[in-house]
PDB file of C-alpha atoms in Angstrom:
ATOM      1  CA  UNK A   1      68.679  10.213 128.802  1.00  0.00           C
ATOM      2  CA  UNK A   2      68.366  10.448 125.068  1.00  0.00           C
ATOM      3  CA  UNK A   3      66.591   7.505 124.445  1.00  0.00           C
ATOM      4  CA  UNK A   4      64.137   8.656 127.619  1.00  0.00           C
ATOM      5  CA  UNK A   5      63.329  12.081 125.609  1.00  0.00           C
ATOM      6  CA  UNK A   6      62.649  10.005 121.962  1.00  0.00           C
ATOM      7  CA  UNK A   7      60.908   7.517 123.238  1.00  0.00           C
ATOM      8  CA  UNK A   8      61.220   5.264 120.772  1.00  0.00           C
ATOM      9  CA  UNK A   9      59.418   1.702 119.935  1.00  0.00           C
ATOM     10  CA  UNK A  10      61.659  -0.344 119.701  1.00  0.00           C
ATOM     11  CA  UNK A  11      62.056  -2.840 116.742  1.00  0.00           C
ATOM     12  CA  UNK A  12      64.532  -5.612 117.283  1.00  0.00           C
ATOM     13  CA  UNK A  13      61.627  -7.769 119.176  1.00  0.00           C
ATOM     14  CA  UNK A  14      59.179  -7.245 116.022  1.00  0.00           C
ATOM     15  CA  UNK A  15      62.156  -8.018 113.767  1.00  0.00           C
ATOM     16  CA  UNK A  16      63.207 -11.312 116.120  1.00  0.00           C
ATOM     17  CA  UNK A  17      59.341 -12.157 115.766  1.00  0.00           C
ATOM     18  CA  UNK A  18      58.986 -11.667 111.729  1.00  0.00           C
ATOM     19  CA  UNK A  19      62.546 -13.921 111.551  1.00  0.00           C
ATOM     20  CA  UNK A  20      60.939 -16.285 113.716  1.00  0.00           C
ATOM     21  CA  UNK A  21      58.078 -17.194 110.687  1.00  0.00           C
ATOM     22  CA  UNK A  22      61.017 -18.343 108.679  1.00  0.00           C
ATOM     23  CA  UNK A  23      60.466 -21.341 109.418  1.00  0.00           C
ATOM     24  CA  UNK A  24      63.251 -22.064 111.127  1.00  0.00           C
ATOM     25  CA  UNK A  25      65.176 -21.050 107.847  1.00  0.00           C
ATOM     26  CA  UNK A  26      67.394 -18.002 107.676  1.00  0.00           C
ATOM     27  CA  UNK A  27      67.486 -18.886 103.668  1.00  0.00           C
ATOM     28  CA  UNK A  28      63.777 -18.007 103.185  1.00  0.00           C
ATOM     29  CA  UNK A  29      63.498 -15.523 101.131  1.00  0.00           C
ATOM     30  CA  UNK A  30      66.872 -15.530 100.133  1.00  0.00           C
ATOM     31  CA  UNK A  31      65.144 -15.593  96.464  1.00  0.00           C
ATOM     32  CA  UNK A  32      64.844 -11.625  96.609  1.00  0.00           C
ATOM     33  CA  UNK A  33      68.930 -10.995  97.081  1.00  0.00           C
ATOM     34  CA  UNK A  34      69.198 -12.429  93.395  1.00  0.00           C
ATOM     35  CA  UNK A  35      66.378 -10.326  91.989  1.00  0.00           C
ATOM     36  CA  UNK A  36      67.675  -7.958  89.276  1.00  0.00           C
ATOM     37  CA  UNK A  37      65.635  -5.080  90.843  1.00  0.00           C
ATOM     38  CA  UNK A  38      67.297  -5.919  94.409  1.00  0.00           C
ATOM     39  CA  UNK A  39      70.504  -5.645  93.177  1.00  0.00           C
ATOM     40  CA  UNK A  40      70.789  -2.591  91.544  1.00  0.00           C
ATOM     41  CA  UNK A  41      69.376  -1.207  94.497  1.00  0.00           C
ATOM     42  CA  UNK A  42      71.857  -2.669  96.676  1.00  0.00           C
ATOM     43  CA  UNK A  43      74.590  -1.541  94.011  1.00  0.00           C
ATOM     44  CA  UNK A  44      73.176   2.297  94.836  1.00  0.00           C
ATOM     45  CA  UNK A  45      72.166   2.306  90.688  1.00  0.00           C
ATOM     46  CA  UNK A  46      68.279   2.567  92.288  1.00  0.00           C
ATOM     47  CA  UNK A  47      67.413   4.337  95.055  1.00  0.00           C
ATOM     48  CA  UNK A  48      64.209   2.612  96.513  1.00  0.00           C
ATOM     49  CA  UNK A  49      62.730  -0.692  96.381  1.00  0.00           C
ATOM     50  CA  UNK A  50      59.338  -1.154  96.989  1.00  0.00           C
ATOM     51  CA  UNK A  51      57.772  -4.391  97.122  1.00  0.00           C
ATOM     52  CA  UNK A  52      53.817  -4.820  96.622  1.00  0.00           C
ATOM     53  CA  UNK A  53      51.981  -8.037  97.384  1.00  0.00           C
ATOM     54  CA  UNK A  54      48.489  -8.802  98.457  1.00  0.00           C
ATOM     55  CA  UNK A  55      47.781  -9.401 102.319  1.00  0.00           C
ATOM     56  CA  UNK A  56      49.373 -12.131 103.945  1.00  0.00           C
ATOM     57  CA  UNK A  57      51.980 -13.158 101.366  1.00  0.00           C
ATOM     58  CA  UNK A  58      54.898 -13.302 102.967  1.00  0.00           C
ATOM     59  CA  UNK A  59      56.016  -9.122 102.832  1.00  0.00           C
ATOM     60  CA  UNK A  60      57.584  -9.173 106.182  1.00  0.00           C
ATOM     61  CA  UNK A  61      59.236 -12.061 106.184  1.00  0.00           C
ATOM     62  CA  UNK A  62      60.561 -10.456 102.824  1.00  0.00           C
ATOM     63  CA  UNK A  63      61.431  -7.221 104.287  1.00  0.00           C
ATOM     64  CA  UNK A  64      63.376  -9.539 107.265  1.00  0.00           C
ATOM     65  CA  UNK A  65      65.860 -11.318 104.905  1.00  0.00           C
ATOM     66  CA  UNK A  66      66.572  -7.863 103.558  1.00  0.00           C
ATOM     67  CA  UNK A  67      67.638  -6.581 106.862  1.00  0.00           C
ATOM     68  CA  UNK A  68      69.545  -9.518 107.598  1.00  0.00           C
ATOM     69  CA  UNK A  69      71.390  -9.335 104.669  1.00  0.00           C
ATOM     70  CA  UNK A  70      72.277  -5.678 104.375  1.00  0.00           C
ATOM     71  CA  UNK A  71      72.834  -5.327 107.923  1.00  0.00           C
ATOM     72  CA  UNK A  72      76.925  -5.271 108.894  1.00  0.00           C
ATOM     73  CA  UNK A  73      79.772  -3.093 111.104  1.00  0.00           C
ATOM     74  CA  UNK A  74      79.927  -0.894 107.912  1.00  0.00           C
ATOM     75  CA  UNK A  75      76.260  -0.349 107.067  1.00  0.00           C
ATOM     76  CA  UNK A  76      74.414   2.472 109.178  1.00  0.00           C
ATOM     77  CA  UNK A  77      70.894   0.810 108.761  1.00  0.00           C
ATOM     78  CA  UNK A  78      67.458   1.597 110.566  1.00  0.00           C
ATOM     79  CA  UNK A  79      64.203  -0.068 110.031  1.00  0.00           C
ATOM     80  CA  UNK A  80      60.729   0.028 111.415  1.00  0.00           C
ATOM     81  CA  UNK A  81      57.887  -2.384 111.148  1.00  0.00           C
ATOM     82  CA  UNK A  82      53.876  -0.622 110.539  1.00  0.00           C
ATOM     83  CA  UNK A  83      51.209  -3.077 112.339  1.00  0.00           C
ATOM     84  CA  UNK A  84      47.727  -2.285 111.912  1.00  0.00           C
ATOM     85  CA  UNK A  85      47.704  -4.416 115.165  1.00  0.00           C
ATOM     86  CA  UNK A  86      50.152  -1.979 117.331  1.00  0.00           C
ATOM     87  CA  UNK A  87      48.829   1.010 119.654  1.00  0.00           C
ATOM     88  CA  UNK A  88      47.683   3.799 117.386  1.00  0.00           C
ATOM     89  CA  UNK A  89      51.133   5.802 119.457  1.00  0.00           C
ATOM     90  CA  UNK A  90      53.335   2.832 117.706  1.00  0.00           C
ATOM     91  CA  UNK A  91      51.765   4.070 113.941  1.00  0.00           C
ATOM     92  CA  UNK A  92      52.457   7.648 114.181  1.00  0.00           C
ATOM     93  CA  UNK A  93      55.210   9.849 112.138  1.00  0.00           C
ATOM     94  CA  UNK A  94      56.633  10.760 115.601  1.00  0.00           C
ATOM     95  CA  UNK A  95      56.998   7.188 116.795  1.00  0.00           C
ATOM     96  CA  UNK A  96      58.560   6.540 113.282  1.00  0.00           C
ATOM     97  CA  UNK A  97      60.999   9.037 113.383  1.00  0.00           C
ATOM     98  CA  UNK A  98      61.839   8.470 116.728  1.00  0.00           C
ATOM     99  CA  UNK A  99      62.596   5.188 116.332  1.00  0.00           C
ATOM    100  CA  UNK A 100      65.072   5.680 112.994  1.00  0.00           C
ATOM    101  CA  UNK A 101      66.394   8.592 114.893  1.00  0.00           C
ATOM    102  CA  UNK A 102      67.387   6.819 117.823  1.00  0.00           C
ATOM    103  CA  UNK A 103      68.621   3.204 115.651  1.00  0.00           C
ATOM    104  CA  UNK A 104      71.102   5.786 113.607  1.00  0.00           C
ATOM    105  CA  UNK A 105      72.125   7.266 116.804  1.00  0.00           C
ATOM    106  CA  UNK A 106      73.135   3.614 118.283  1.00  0.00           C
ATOM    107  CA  UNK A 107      74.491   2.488 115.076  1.00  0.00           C
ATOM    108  CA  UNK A 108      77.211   5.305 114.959  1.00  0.00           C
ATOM    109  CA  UNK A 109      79.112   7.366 117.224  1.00  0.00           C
ATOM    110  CA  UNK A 110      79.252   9.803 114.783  1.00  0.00           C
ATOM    111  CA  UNK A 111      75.021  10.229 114.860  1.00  0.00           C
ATOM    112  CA  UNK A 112      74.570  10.099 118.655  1.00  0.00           C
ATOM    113  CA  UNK A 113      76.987  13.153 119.204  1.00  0.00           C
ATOM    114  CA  UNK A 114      74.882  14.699 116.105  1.00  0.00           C
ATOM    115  CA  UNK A 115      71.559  13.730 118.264  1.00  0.00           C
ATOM    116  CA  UNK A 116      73.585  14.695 121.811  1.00  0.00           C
ATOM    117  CA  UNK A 117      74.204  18.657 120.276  1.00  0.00           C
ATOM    118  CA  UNK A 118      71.005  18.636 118.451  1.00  0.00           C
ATOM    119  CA  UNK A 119      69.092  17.917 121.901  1.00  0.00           C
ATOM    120  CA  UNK A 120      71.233  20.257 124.135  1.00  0.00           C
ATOM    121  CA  UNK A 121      71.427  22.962 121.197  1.00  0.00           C
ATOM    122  CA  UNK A 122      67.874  23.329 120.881  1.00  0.00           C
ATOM    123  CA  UNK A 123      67.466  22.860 125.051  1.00  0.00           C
ATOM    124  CA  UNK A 124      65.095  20.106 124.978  1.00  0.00           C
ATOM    125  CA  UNK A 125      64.211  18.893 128.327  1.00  0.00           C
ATOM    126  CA  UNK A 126      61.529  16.053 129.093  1.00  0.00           C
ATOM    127  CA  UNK A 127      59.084  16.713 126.328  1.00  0.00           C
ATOM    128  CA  UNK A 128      59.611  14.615 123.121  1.00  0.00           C
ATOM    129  CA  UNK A 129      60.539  16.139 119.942  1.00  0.00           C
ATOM    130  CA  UNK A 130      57.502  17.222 117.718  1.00  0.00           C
ATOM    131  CA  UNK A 131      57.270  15.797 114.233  1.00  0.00           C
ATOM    132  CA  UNK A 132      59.298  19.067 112.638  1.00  0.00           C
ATOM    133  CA  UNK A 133      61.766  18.608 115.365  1.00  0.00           C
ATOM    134  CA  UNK A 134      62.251  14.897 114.761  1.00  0.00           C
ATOM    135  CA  UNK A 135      63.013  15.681 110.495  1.00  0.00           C
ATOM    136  CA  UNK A 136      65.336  18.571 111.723  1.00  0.00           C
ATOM    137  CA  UNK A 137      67.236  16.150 113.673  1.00  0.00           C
ATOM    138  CA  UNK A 138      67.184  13.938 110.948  1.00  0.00           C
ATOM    139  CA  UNK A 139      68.430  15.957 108.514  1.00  0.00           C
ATOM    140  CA  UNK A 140      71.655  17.341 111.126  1.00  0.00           C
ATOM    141  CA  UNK A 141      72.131  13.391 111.884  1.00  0.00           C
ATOM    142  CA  UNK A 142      72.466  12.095 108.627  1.00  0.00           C
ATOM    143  CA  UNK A 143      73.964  15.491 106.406  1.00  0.00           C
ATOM    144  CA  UNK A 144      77.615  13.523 106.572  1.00  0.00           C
ATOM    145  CA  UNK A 145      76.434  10.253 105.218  1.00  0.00           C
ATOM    146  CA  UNK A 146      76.407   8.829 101.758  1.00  0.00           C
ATOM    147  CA  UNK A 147      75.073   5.020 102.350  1.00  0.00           C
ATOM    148  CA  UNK A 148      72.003   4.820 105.021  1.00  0.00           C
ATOM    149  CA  UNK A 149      69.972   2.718 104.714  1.00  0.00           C
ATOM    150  CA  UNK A 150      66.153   3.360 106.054  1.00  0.00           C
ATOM    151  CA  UNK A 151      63.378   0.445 105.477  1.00  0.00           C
ATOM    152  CA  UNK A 152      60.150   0.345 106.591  1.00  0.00           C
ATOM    153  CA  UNK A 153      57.705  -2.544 106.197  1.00  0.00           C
ATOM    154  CA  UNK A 154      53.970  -2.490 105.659  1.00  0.00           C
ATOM    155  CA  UNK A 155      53.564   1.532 104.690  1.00  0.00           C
ATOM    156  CA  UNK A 156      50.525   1.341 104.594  1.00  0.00           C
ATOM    157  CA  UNK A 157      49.516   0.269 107.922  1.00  0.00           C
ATOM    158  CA  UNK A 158      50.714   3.783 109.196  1.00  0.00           C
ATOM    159  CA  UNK A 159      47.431   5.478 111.172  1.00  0.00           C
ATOM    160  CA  UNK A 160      47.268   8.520 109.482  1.00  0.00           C
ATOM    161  CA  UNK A 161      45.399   9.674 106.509  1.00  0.00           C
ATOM    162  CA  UNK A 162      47.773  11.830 105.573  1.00  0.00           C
ATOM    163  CA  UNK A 163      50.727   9.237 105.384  1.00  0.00           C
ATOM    164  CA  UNK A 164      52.368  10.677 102.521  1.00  0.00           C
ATOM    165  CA  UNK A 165      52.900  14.121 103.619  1.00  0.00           C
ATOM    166  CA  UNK A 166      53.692  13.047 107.017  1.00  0.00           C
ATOM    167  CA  UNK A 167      56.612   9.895 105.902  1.00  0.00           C
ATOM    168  CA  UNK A 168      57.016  11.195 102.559  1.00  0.00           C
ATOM    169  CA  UNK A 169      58.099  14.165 103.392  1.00  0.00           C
ATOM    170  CA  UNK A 170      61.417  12.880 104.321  1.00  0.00           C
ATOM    171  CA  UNK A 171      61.965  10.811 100.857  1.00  0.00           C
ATOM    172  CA  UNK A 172      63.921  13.613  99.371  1.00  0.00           C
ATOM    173  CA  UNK A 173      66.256  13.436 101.769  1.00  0.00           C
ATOM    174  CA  UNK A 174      65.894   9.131 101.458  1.00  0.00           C
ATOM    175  CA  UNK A 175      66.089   9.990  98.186  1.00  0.00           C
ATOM    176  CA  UNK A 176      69.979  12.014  98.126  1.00  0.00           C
ATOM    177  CA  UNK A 177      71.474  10.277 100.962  1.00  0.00           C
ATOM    178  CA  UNK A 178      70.106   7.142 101.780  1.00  0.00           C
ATOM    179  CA  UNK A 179      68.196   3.819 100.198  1.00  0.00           C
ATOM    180  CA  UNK A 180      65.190   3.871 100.577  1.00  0.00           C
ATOM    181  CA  UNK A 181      63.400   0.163 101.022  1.00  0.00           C
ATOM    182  CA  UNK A 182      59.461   0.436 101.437  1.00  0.00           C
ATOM    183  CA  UNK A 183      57.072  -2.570 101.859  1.00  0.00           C
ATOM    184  CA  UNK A 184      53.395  -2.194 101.448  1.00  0.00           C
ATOM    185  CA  UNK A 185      50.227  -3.788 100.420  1.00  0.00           C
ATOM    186  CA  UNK A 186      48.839  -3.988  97.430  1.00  0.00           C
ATOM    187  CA  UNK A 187      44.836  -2.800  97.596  1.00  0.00           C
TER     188      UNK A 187
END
């Protein structure tokens, strides 16, 4: 029902594909875990991490060992991959926030009863939310929560020109309550 009215793209096949290019190596890219800069984000003494590289270095594959590594029963954790390559629908601020909404909401029973009231609250039927709707829900999800963590890899493949008010717009929020880990290319 609730995952019919987000309609969310999913990201565990695009994160299985990325850990496939390892090489056959979970340990690649284990390098970043011991960077300095890593660390004290991990620690919660930084709250982003962004990683620049040119084209085709390796940023997703990166941005996979990261998830790997932060990801356990205890960490409430949602990611989402940008591909200049996906459906223009899969590079949207709605698809993005539909898919974080609905990974927080399986990650913790505590988020999908926040996601259940929000949707029968506000007496959403078969429509999906609209961008506004998607940060309010955000917002009600996550106000309990000290230690989310959101990543997204390869910013700036997101289809809109106006990126930064549409994803940044939620980085205060990032910002207070969760860690923030952005991957993008360097131009």
């Amino acid at each position: 029902m609730l995952k019919d009215w987000l309609k969310p793209v999913e990201q565990g096949p695009k994160h299985d594909k990325v850990c496939s290019a390892r090489n056959g190596s979970a340990a690649t890219g284990d390098w970043i875990i011991e960077n300095p800069t890593f660390m004290l984000w991990r620690e919660g003494k930084k709250s982003d991490l962004w990683i620049h590289s040119k084209p085709g270095s390796g940023k997703s594959v990166i941005f996979s060992t990261i998830i790997d590594k932060i990801r356990s029963p205890t960490c409430l954790l949602a990611y989402y991959y940008f591909d200049f390559r996906a459906s223009e629908t899969e590079t949207t601020a709605g698809q993005f926030l539909a898919s974080i909404v609905w990974q927080l909401a399986r990650g913790s029973n505590h988020c999908f009863r926040r996601l259940l009231d929000y949707h029968l609250q506000n007496g959403l039927k078969d429509d999906p939310p609209t961008y506004s709707q998607f940060l309010e829900c955000l917002y009600f999800m996550l106000g309990d929560f000290a230690d989310v963590y959101i990543a997204i890899d390869a910013l700036d493949e997101f289809a809109s020109e106006t990126w930064e008010k549409e994803i940044l717009h939620i980085y205060p929020l990032l910002v207070f309550t969760c860690f923030l880990q952005v991957e993008e290319r360097m131009t």
